[in-house]
Short mmCIF file of C-alpha atoms in Angstrom, two decimals:
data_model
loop_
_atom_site.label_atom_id
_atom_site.label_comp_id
_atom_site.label_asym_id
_atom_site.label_seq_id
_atom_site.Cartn_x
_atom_site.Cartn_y
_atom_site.Cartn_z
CA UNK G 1 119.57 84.33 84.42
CA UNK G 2 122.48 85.87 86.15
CA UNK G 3 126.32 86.00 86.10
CA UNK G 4 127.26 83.57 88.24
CA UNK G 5 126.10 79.97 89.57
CA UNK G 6 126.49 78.65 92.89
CA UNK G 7 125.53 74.51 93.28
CA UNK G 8 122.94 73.77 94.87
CA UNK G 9 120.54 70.06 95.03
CA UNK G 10 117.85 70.09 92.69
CA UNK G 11 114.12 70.44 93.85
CA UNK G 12 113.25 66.92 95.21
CA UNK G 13 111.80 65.36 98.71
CA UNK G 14 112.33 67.00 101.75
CA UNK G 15 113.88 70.14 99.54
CA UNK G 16 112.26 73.62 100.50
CA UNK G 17 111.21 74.14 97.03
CA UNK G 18 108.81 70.65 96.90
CA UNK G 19 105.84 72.69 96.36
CA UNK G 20 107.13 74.42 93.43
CA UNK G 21 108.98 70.88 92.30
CA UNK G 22 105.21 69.69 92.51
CA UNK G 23 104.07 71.78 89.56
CA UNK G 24 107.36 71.46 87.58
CA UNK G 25 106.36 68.10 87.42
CA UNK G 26 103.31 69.19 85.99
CA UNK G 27 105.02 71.25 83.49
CA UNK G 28 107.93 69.70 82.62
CA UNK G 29 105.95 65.55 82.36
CA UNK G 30 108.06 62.80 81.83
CA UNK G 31 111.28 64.94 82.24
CA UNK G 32 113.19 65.09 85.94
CA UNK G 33 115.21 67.95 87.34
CA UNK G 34 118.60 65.91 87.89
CA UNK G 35 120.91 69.13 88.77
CA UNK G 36 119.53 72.36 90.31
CA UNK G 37 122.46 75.64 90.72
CA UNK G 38 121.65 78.86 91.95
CA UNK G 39 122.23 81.63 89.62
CA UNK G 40 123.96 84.91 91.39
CA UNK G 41 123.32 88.28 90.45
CA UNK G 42 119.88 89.48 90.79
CA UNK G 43 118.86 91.73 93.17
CA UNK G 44 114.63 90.96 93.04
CA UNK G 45 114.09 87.54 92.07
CA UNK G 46 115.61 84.10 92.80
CA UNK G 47 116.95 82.41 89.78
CA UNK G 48 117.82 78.23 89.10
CA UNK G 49 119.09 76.33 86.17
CA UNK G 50 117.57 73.11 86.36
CA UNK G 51 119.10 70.71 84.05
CA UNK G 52 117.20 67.79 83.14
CA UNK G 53 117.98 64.22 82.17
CA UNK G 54 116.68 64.33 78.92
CA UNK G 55 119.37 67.40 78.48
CA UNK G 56 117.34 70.70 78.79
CA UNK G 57 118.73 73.56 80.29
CA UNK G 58 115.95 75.89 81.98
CA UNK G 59 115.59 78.66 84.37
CA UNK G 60 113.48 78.94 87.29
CA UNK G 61 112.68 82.43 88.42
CA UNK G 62 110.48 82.85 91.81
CA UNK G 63 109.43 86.21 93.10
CA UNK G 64 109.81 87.41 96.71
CA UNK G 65 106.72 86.30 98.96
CA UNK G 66 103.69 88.85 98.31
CA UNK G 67 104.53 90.39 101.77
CA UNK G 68 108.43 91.51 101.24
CA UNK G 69 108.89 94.85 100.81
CA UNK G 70 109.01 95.88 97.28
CA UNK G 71 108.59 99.36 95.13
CA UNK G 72 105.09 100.00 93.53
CA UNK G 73 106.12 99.17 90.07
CA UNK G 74 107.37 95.52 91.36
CA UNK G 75 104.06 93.75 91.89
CA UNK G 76 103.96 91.06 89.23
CA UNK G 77 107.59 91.51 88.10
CA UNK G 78 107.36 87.79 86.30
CA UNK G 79 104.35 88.68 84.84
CA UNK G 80 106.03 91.45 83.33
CA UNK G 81 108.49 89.21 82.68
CA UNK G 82 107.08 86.52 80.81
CA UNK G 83 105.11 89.21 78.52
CA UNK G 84 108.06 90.96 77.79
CA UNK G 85 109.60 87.83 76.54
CA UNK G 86 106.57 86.34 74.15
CA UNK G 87 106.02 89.66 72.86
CA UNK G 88 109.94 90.22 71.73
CA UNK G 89 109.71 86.58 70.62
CA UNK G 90 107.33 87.77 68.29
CA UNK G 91 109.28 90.31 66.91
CA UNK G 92 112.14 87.49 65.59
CA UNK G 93 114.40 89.15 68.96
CA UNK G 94 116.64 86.48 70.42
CA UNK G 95 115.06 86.00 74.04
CA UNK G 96 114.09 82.90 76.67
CA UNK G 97 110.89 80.98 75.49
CA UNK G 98 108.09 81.17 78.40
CA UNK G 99 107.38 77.19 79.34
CA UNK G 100 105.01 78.14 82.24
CA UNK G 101 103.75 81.33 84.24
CA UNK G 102 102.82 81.15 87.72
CA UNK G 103 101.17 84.44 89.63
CA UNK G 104 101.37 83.96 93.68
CA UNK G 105 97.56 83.05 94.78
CA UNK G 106 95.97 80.40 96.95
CA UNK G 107 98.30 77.58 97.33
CA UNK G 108 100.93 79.64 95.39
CA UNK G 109 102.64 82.08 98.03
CA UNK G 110 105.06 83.28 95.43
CA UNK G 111 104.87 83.84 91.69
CA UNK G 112 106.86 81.65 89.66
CA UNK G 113 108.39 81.49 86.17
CA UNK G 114 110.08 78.42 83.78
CA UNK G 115 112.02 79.80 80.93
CA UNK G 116 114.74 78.11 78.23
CA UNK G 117 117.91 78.75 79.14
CA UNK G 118 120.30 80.86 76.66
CA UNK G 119 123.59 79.37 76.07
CA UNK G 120 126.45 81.64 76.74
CA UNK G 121 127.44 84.11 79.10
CA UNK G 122 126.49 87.35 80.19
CA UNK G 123 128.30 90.79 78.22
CA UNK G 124 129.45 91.80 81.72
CA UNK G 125 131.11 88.43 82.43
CA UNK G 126 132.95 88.59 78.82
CA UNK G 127 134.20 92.06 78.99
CA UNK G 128 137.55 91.43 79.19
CA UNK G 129 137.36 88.49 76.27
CA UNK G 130 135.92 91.37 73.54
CA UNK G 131 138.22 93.23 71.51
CA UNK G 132 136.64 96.39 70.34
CA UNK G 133 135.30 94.92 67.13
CA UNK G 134 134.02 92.43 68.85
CA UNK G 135 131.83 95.02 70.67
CA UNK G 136 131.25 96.94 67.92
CA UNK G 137 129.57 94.24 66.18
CA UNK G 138 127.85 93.33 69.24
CA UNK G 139 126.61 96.77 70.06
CA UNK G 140 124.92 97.01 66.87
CA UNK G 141 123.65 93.61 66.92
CA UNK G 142 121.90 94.84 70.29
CA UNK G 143 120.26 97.57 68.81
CA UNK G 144 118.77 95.79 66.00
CA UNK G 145 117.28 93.80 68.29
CA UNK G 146 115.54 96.88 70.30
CA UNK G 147 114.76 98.53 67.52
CA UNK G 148 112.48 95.21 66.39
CA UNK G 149 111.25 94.78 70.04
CA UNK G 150 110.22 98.38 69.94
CA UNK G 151 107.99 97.84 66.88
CA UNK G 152 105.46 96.06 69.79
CA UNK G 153 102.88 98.64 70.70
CA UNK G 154 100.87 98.22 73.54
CA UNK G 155 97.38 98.71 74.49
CA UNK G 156 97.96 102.06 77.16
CA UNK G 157 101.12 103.45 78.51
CA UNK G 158 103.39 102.13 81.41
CA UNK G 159 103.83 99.66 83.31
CA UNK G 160 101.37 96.18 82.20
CA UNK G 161 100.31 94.92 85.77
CA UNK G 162 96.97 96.06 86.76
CA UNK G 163 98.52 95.79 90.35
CA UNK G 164 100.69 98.37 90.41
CA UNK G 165 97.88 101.11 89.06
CA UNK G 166 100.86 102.62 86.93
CA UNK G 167 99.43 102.75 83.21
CA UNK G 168 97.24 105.77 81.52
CA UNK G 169 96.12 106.55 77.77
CA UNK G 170 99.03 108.62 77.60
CA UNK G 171 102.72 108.92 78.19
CA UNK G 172 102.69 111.93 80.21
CA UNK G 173 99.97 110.49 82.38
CA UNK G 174 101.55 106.99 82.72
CA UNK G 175 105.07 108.82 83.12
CA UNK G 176 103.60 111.19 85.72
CA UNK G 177 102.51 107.78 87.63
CA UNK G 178 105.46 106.05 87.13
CA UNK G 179 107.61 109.31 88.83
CA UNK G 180 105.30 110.05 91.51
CA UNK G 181 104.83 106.60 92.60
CA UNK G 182 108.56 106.12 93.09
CA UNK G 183 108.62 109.45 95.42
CA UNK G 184 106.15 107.75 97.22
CA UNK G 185 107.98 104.49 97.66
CA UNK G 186 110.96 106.77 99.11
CA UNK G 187 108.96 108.07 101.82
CA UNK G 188 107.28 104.99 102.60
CA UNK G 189 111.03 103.27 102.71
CA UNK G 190 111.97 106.93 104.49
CA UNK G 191 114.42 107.39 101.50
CA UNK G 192 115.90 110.93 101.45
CA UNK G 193 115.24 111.99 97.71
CA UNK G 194 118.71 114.58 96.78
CA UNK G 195 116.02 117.01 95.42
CA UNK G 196 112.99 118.74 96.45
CA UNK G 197 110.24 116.66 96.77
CA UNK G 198 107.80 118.84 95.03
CA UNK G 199 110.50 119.97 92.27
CA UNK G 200 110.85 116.27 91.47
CA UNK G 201 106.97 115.41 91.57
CA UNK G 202 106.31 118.35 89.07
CA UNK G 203 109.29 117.33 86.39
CA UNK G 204 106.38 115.58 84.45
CA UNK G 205 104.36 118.85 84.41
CA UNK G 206 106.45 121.03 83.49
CA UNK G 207 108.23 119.11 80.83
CA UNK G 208 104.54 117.61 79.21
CA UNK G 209 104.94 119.03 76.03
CA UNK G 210 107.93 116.74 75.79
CA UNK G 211 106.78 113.80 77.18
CA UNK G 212 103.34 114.33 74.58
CA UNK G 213 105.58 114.40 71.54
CA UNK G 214 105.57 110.32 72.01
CA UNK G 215 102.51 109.23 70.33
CA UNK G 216 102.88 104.97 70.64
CA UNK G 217 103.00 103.39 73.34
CA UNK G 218 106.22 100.80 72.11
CA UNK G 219 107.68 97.98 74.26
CA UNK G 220 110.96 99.10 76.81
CA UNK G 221 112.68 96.61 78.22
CA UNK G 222 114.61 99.31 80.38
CA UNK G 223 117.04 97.61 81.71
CA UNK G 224 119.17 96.02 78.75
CA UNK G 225 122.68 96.69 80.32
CA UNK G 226 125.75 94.54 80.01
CA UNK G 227 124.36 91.98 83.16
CA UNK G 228 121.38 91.43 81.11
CA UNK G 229 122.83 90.66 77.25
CA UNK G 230 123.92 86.87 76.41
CA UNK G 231 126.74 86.69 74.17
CA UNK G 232 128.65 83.32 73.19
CA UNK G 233 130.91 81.60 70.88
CA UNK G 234 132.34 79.22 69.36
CA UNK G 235 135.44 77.94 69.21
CA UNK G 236 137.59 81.12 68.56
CA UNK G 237 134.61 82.39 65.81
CA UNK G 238 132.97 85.62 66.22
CA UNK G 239 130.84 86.50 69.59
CA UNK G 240 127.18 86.24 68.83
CA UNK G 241 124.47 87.54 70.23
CA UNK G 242 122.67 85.24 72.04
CA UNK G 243 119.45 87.03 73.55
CA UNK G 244 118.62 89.69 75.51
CA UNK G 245 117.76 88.39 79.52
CA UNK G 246 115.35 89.72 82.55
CA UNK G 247 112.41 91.76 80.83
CA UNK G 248 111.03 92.05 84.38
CA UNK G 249 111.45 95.79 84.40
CA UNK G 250 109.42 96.37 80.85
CA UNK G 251 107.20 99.14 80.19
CA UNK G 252 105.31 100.33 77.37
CA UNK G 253 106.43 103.80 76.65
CA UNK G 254 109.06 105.72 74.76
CA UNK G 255 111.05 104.02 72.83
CA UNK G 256 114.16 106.66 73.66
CA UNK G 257 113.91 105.05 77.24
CA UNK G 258 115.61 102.09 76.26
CA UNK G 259 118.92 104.16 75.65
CA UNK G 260 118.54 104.58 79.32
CA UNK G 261 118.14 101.22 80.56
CA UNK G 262 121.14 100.56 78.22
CA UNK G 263 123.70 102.31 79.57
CA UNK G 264 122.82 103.67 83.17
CA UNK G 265 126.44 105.13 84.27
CA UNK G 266 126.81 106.44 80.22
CA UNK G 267 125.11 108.19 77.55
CA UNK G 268 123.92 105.13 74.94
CA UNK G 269 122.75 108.13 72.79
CA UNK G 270 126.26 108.75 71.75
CA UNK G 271 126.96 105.01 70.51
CA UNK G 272 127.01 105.15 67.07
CA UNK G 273 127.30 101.23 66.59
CA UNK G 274 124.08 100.44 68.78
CA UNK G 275 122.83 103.63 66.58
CA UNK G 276 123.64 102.16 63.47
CA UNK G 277 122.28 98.75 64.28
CA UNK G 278 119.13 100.05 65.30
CA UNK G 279 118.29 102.18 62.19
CA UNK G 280 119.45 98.91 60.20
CA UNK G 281 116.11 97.59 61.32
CA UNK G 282 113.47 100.68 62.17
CA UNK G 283 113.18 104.47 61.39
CA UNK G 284 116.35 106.36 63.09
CA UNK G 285 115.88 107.38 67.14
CA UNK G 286 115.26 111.57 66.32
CA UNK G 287 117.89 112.90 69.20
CA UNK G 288 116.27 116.88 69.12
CA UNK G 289 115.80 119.37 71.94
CA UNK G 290 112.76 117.28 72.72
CA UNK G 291 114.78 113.97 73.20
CA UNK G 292 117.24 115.54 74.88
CA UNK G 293 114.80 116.68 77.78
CA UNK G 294 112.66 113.53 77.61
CA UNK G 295 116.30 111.27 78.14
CA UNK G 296 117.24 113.41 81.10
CA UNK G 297 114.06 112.84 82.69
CA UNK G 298 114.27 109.23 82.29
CA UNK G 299 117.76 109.19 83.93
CA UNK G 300 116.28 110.70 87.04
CA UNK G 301 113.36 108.34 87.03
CA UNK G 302 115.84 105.46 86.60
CA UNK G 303 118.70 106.46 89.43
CA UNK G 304 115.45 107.54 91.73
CA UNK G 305 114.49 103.84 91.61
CA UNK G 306 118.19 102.71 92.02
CA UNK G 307 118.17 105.04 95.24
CA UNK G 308 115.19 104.26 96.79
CA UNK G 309 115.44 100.45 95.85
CA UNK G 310 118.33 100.22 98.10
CA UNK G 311 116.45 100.04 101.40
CA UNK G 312 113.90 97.43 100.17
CA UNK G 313 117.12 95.20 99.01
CA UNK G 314 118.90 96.13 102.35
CA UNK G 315 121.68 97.34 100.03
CA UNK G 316 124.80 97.29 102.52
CA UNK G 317 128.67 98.38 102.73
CA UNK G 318 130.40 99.96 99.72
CA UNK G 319 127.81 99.45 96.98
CA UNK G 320 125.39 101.44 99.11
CA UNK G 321 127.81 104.19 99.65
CA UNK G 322 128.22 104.72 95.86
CA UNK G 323 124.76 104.40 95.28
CA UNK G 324 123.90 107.28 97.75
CA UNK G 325 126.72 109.03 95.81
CA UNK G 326 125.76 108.79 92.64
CA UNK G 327 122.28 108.42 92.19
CA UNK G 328 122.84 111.88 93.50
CA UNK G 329 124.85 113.12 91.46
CA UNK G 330 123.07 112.07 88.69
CA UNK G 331 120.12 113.58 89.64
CA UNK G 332 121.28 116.86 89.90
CA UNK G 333 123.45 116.77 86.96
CA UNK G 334 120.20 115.84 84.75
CA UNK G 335 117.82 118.70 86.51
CA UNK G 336 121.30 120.94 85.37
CA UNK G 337 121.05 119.97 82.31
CA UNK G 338 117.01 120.01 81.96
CA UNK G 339 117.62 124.15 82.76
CA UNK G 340 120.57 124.37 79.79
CA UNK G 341 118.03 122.66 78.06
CA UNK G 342 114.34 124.39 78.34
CA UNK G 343 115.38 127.23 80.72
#
């Protein structure tokens, strides 16, 4: 479920992965793994496509051991995952099927996850094949389909896994967790945050009104960026939207959020093409005062776990170097604005 693909021998006797080839076999019956590649480009989870001899294509996601170091939202990542995709499914979204779900337990020591395989490429990988229609069409084609995976509501606020202790009847509450927990993963990874602490910790306090004007709890995927859209073609017809890719990071939330996820380095808000494609499908995203704040507090949420993440990852060399830069520059050009805002 990544951008590239690296060769690699399928799961088989003597292979590292038998244990895991063990219950594929379960899974997957007659059917034999006959070519396994390594798919490059996550940063969490290790990714396979397994193609099989009676000519399935599917993807193998396993999750770090239980004992790598990890932020407090990442417990049960696949989990996450494989909800994320069944409930979009539902929705008529274009996303992997779930074959098989596998939390890390006794005999298990990592979680595991067997999805379908979408056809295609990644947006990222295509960039330089689009013409701008071609990404116009696409962009709105993207936000019909958050607009429908939106119209999911969930049962409380936040993140789904009981294991990370990050969900609450409300959105302040749950976003309050969500915030505060990431602080606390940067001084547990010894992370130095490029604002006050405390200033940080109380963003959700003194911004509640805000956060309270979201009264559903909807599904966010939250990380629906280039890397993690499928687009394809045929021939030299129109690129299609092929599915949306990776709902590890989901959340049940505000819907706004998603404009985050979309476009970290931009402003998705000012896209009217994703705009128009997701009021084509569901009532219009209301961009007020209130938005406003609630979107720049998500954009320091989001580049505080991009920052912090880093030293879990072991994030090296130039990428970490930008990183550092940025996520703190983004950070205090979103507690600027927050003052412009609700002085």
């Amino acid at each position: 479920m990544a951008a590239g693909a690296v060769p690699s021998p399928p799961p088989g006797p003597g292979h590292a992965d038998e244990v895991v080839a063990e219950r594929l076999r379960h899974v997957l019956g007659p059917a034999t793994v006959v070519r396994g590649t390594a798919l490059t480009g996550g940063l969490y989870n290790s990714s396979r496509l397994l193609e099989l001899d009676d000519g399935r294509r599917l993807v193998l996601k396993t999750a770090p051991p239980a004992s790598a170091p990890a932020l407090t939202h990442e417990r049960g990542l696949l989990g996450t995952e494989a909800l994320f995709h069944r409930l979009a499914a539902g929705t008529g979204a274009r996303v992997p099927s779930v074959l098989h779900h596998e939390p890390a337990g006794p005999g298990t020591p990592a979680e595991w996850l067997l999805l379908t395989h979408l056809d295609g490429m990644t947006w990222e990988a295509a960039r330089d094949r689009l013409a701008p229609a071609d990404h116009a069409a696409l962009r709105r084609r993207l936000g019909a389909s958050l607009a429908r995976i939106a119209t999911v509501t969930g049962a409380a606020y936040g993140y789904p896994q009981p294991a990370a202790g990050l969900s609450a009847p409300d959105w302040p509450a749950a976003f309050t967790a969500m915030l505060r927990a990431v602080l606390a993963d940067a001084r547990r990874f010894d992370v130095a945050v490029p604002a006050p602490y405390g200033l940080l910790a109380e963003l959700p306090v003194r911004f509640g009104r805000r956060l309270a004007e979201v009264r559903r709890p909807a599904l966010v995927h939250f990380d629906a960026w280039a890397g993690n859209v499928v687009v394809v073609r045929t021939g030299n017809g129109p690129w299609r939207l092929s599915g949306l890719i990776d709902g590890e990071r989901a959340f049940f939330g505000d819907p706004l959020a998603e404009l985050v996820g979309l476009d970290p380095l931009g402003a998705a808000e000012d896209d009217a093409d994703l705009l128009a494609g997701y009021r084509s499908v569901g009532p219009a995203l209301t961009l007020d005062t209130g938005a406003r704040v609630r979107l720049a507090l998500y954009r320091v949420y989001l580049a505080l776990v991009m920052r912090v993440e880093s030293v879990p990852r072991a994030y090296g060399g130039d990428f970490a170097t930008w990183l550092d830069a940025w996520s703190a520059e983004r950070v205090g050009e979103q507690l600027a604005l927050l003052d412009v805002l609700e002085p």
